[in-house]
């Protein structure tokens, strides 16, 4: 069986969106113009006011393309006003094709980005609506789909922000991925039983439908066969929340973003929280997760903008990708000692998170896991952690101190980039590599190295590699000594370190590289050298106390 997240938002693939729009044409206030299909494009180009355009006749090859092209040109004609002080009028079109024949398919991207299309009635000959057919028709409010359509392609109504309701007829048997992604005005959903085929990426189908609050299944439940499961899938709705049961697991599939409850307790029958299950639920402040839950899939609580606290039960073993992405009100998180991995972007942009306790059960922290946690002030990474991802604490602008795991062998790229409040970092003796831009733009970083607890003004870095721009813009660094055994010191590794007084390394700073660049310019940037430098031999195993400092010539010094 495929992972049960295959069922995540499975209901979204069975949609029948409530609300009937048969009065759409009557509601539209524009003038009525009737024209044959063959003359439609020319007529559209001559329109100067809101129009309900009624087409007659039979479509032949290329007619639909010409009509769509004419609508695009009409939009451009009324958006190319160079005088910003003059309001540009818009000619809105309600396109009624219900009386035409011969058109079998609304092709991919057919009406893409047409913000002058406010309504459309499709002909009874159409059997398919291709992917992205109405992509980003931001003012499309009315659409009538005939009982001949059997398939609606992926992203067909992607970002149709004005679409409040749509009737999908019983003839539809296949609805594909992301069909109603970010239809922000959509309010209610009814699931029919006619749809039997689905796409493969269901998690984003109703993502961003921030006003969706009501979900109904005729008969309250629906059972169907799934080729990836050993048993039938039972989808049911309780209190407008969708659940799916399969293979002795119960998945919380979808919690509508428009529900206004501030608190929700997940039933203790649930074992899995699905992909994006609570995504965009801006009203929720608290979610109670029972011990029955063993898995939390990616983006499960992403963009829950009001979520303030969460307790993860000790039945959960890892925190998935982007689970709490952009939960900007999240202040406290309890991570149990059952968790071994914190995946990529898990707490990205949780800007109110002030502290986090990482239990010593955790062995791996993924890329950008705490990126942009702007209120995070201190972090202790236990010695159980053997790997941290790139950008793991990037843009944590309030981070003042960090205790690194003694089991780490590298500080990855941009790990602490733009941590503007970081003052000092003690590197574990096990670290042999500092990645590109690892500490770039840490403006207050005064000392970094393997010995700063002994002398906070001198950083001794015993690494084999220091990456490009590793300490770029660290304008508070004062004294750095690089291990003589280093074999790779990246370009601009210490560029813009304005307060750097002394720098020791095995390199000859006045030596020219193959392209003629001075080694010193390569390390510090041209004209940005520290006041004094000293050079040791590359085969030295220890720092030699008899290294002699050399005053840097005036023209090489920083900002002199």
Coordinates of C-alpha atoms in Angstrom, one line a residue, residues 237-477:
X237 CA -17.2 13.8 7.5
X238 CA -17.9 14.7 11.1
X239 CA -18.4 18.4 12.1
X240 CA -17.2 19.4 8.6
X241 CA -13.9 17.7 9.1
X242 CA -13.0 14.9 6.7
X243 CA -11.5 11.6 7.8
X244 CA -10.4 8.5 5.9
X245 CA -10.1 4.9 7.2
X246 CA -7.9 2.3 5.5
X247 CA -5.7 -0.6 6.5
X248 CA -6.4 -0.2 10.2
X249 CA -5.3 3.5 10.1
X250 CA -7.5 6.5 10.4
X251 CA -6.3 9.7 8.8
X252 CA -7.5 13.2 9.6
X253 CA -7.6 14.3 6.0
X254 CA -8.8 17.9 5.9
X255 CA -9.9 20.6 8.4
X256 CA -11.5 23.5 6.4
X257 CA -9.6 26.8 6.7
X258 CA -12.8 28.8 7.0
X259 CA -13.9 27.1 10.2
X260 CA -13.9 29.7 12.9
X261 CA -13.3 27.5 16.0
X262 CA -10.3 28.6 18.1
X263 CA -9.7 25.2 19.6
X264 CA -9.9 21.7 18.2
X265 CA -9.3 18.3 19.8
X266 CA -8.4 15.6 17.4
X267 CA -10.4 12.4 18.1
X268 CA -8.4 9.6 19.7
X269 CA -9.3 7.3 16.9
X270 CA -7.0 9.3 14.5
X271 CA -3.5 7.7 13.9
X272 CA -2.3 10.0 11.1
X273 CA -2.5 13.8 10.5
X274 CA -2.5 14.2 6.8
X275 CA -0.6 16.4 4.4
X276 CA -1.7 20.0 4.8
X277 CA -4.6 18.8 7.0
X278 CA -4.8 22.1 8.9
X279 CA -3.0 24.3 6.4
X280 CA -4.1 27.9 6.4
X281 CA -6.5 27.5 9.4
X282 CA -6.1 31.1 10.6
X283 CA -8.7 30.9 13.4
X284 CA -7.2 28.0 15.3
X285 CA -5.2 28.9 18.4
X286 CA -4.9 25.5 20.0
X287 CA -4.9 21.9 18.7
X288 CA -4.9 19.0 21.0
X289 CA -3.2 15.9 19.6
X290 CA -4.0 12.6 21.2
X291 CA -1.5 9.8 21.9
X292 CA -3.1 7.7 19.2
X293 CA -1.4 9.8 16.6
X294 CA 1.9 8.3 15.4
X295 CA 2.5 10.3 12.2
X296 CA 2.2 14.0 11.3
X297 CA 2.7 14.5 7.6
X298 CA 4.3 17.5 5.8
X299 CA 2.8 21.0 6.1
X300 CA 0.1 19.6 8.4
X301 CA -0.2 23.0 10.3
X302 CA 1.4 25.3 7.8
X303 CA 0.2 28.9 7.8
X304 CA -1.9 28.4 11.0
X305 CA -1.3 32.0 11.7
X306 CA -3.1 32.1 15.1
X307 CA -1.7 28.8 16.5
X308 CA 0.0 29.7 19.8
X309 CA 1.0 26.4 21.4
X310 CA 1.3 22.7 20.5
X311 CA 2.1 19.6 22.5
X312 CA 3.4 16.7 20.3
X313 CA 2.6 13.4 22.0
X314 CA 5.3 10.8 22.7
X315 CA 3.8 8.5 20.2
X316 CA 5.3 10.6 17.4
X317 CA 8.8 9.8 16.2
X318 CA 9.6 12.6 13.8
X319 CA 8.4 16.1 12.9
X320 CA 7.8 16.1 9.1
X321 CA 8.7 18.6 6.4
X322 CA 7.3 22.1 6.9
X323 CA 4.8 20.9 9.5
X324 CA 4.7 24.2 11.3
X325 CA 5.7 26.4 8.3
X326 CA 4.9 30.0 8.9
X327 CA 3.0 29.6 12.2
X328 CA 3.8 33.1 13.1
X329 CA 2.0 33.2 16.5
X330 CA 3.5 29.9 17.7
X331 CA 5.2 30.6 21.1
X332 CA 5.7 27.2 22.7
X333 CA 6.3 23.7 21.4
X334 CA 6.8 20.6 23.4
X335 CA 8.8 18.0 21.6
X336 CA 8.8 14.6 23.3
X337 CA 11.9 12.4 23.7
X338 CA 10.4 9.9 21.2
X339 CA 11.3 12.2 18.3
X340 CA 14.5 11.4 16.5
X341 CA 14.3 13.7 13.4
X342 CA 13.2 17.2 12.8
X343 CA 12.7 17.5 9.1
X344 CA 13.3 20.3 6.6
X345 CA 11.6 23.6 7.2
X346 CA 9.7 22.1 10.2
X347 CA 9.5 25.5 12.1
X348 CA 10.3 27.9 9.2
X349 CA 9.2 31.4 10.0
X350 CA 7.7 30.7 13.4
X351 CA 8.5 34.3 14.2
X352 CA 7.1 34.3 17.8
X353 CA 9.0 31.2 18.9
X354 CA 11.3 32.4 21.7
X355 CA 12.8 29.1 22.8
X356 CA 12.8 25.5 21.8
X357 CA 14.0 22.4 23.8
X358 CA 15.4 19.8 21.6
X359 CA 15.4 16.4 23.4
X360 CA 18.5 14.2 23.4
X361 CA 16.6 11.6 21.3
X362 CA 17.0 13.8 18.2
X363 CA 19.8 12.8 15.9
X364 CA 19.1 14.9 12.9
X365 CA 17.8 18.4 12.2
X366 CA 16.9 19.2 8.6
X367 CA 17.6 22.1 6.2
X368 CA 16.1 25.4 7.2
X369 CA 14.3 23.8 10.2
X370 CA 14.3 27.0 12.2
X371 CA 14.9 29.5 9.5
X372 CA 13.5 33.0 10.2
X373 CA 12.4 32.2 13.8
X374 CA 13.0 35.8 14.5
X375 CA 12.3 35.7 18.3
X376 CA 14.5 32.7 19.1
X377 CA 17.1 33.8 21.5
X378 CA 19.0 30.7 22.6
X379 CA 19.5 27.2 21.3
X380 CA 21.0 24.1 22.8
X381 CA 21.7 21.3 20.3
X382 CA 22.2 18.1 22.3
X383 CA 25.2 15.8 21.7
X384 CA 22.8 13.2 20.2
X385 CA 22.5 15.3 17.1
X386 CA 25.0 14.2 14.4
X387 CA 23.8 16.3 11.6
X388 CA 22.2 19.8 11.1
X389 CA 21.0 21.0 7.7
X390 CA 21.9 24.0 5.7
X391 CA 20.3 27.2 6.7
X392 CA 19.0 25.5 9.9
X393 CA 19.0 28.8 11.9
X394 CA 19.3 31.3 9.1
X395 CA 17.7 34.7 9.7
X396 CA 17.2 34.0 13.4
X397 CA 17.9 37.7 14.0
X398 CA 17.4 37.5 17.9
X399 CA 19.6 34.5 18.4
X400 CA 22.3 35.4 20.9
X401 CA 23.8 32.1 21.9
X402 CA 24.0 28.6 20.6
X403 CA 25.5 25.4 22.1
X404 CA 26.5 23.0 19.4
X405 CA 26.5 19.3 19.6
X406 CA 29.9 17.7 20.2
X407 CA 28.9 15.0 17.7
X408 CA 28.8 17.4 14.7
X409 CA 31.5 17.2 12.0
X410 CA 30.5 20.2 10.0
X411 CA 28.6 23.5 10.1
X412 CA 26.7 23.5 6.8
X413 CA 26.1 26.3 4.3
X414 CA 24.2 29.3 5.6
X415 CA 23.6 27.5 8.9
X416 CA 23.7 30.8 10.9
X417 CA 23.6 33.3 8.1
X418 CA 22.1 36.7 9.1
X419 CA 21.9 35.8 12.8
X420 CA 22.4 39.5 13.6
X421 CA 22.4 39.1 17.4
X422 CA 24.8 36.2 17.6
X423 CA 27.8 37.2 19.8
X424 CA 30.0 34.1 20.1
X425 CA 30.1 30.5 18.9
X426 CA 32.2 27.7 20.5
X427 CA 33.0 25.2 17.8
X428 CA 33.1 21.5 18.9
X429 CA 36.5 19.9 18.4
X430 CA 34.8 17.4 16.1
X431 CA 33.9 20.1 13.5
X432 CA 36.3 19.9 10.5
X433 CA 34.3 22.0 8.0
X434 CA 32.5 25.3 7.9
X435 CA 30.3 25.7 4.9
X436 CA 29.7 28.6 2.5
X437 CA 28.2 31.7 4.1
X438 CA 27.8 29.7 7.3
X439 CA 28.1 32.8 9.5
X440 CA 27.7 35.4 6.8
X441 CA 26.3 38.8 8.0
X442 CA 26.4 37.9 11.7
X443 CA 27.3 41.5 12.4
X444 CA 27.7 41.2 16.2
X445 CA 29.7 38.0 16.1
X446 CA 32.8 38.8 18.1
X447 CA 34.5 35.4 18.4
X448 CA 34.2 32.0 16.9
X449 CA 36.4 29.0 17.3
X450 CA 37.5 26.0 19.4
X451 CA 38.8 28.0 22.3
X452 CA 36.7 31.1 22.9
X453 CA 35.7 29.9 26.4
X454 CA 39.3 30.5 27.3
X455 CA 39.8 33.8 25.4
X456 CA 36.7 35.4 23.9
X457 CA 38.7 37.8 21.9
X458 CA 40.7 35.2 20.0
X459 CA 39.1 32.6 17.8
X460 CA 41.1 29.5 16.9
X461 CA 39.5 27.6 14.0
X462 CA 40.9 24.1 13.6
X463 CA 39.1 23.1 10.4
X464 CA 40.3 21.5 7.2
X465 CA 37.9 23.7 5.2
X466 CA 36.3 27.1 5.6
X467 CA 33.9 27.8 2.7
X468 CA 33.2 30.8 0.5
X469 CA 32.0 33.9 2.3
X470 CA 31.9 31.8 5.5
X471 CA 32.3 34.9 7.7
X472 CA 31.3 37.5 5.2
X473 CA 30.3 40.8 6.8
X474 CA 31.1 39.7 10.4
X475 CA 32.2 43.2 11.2
X476 CA 32.7 42.6 15.0
X477 CA 35.3 39.7 14.7

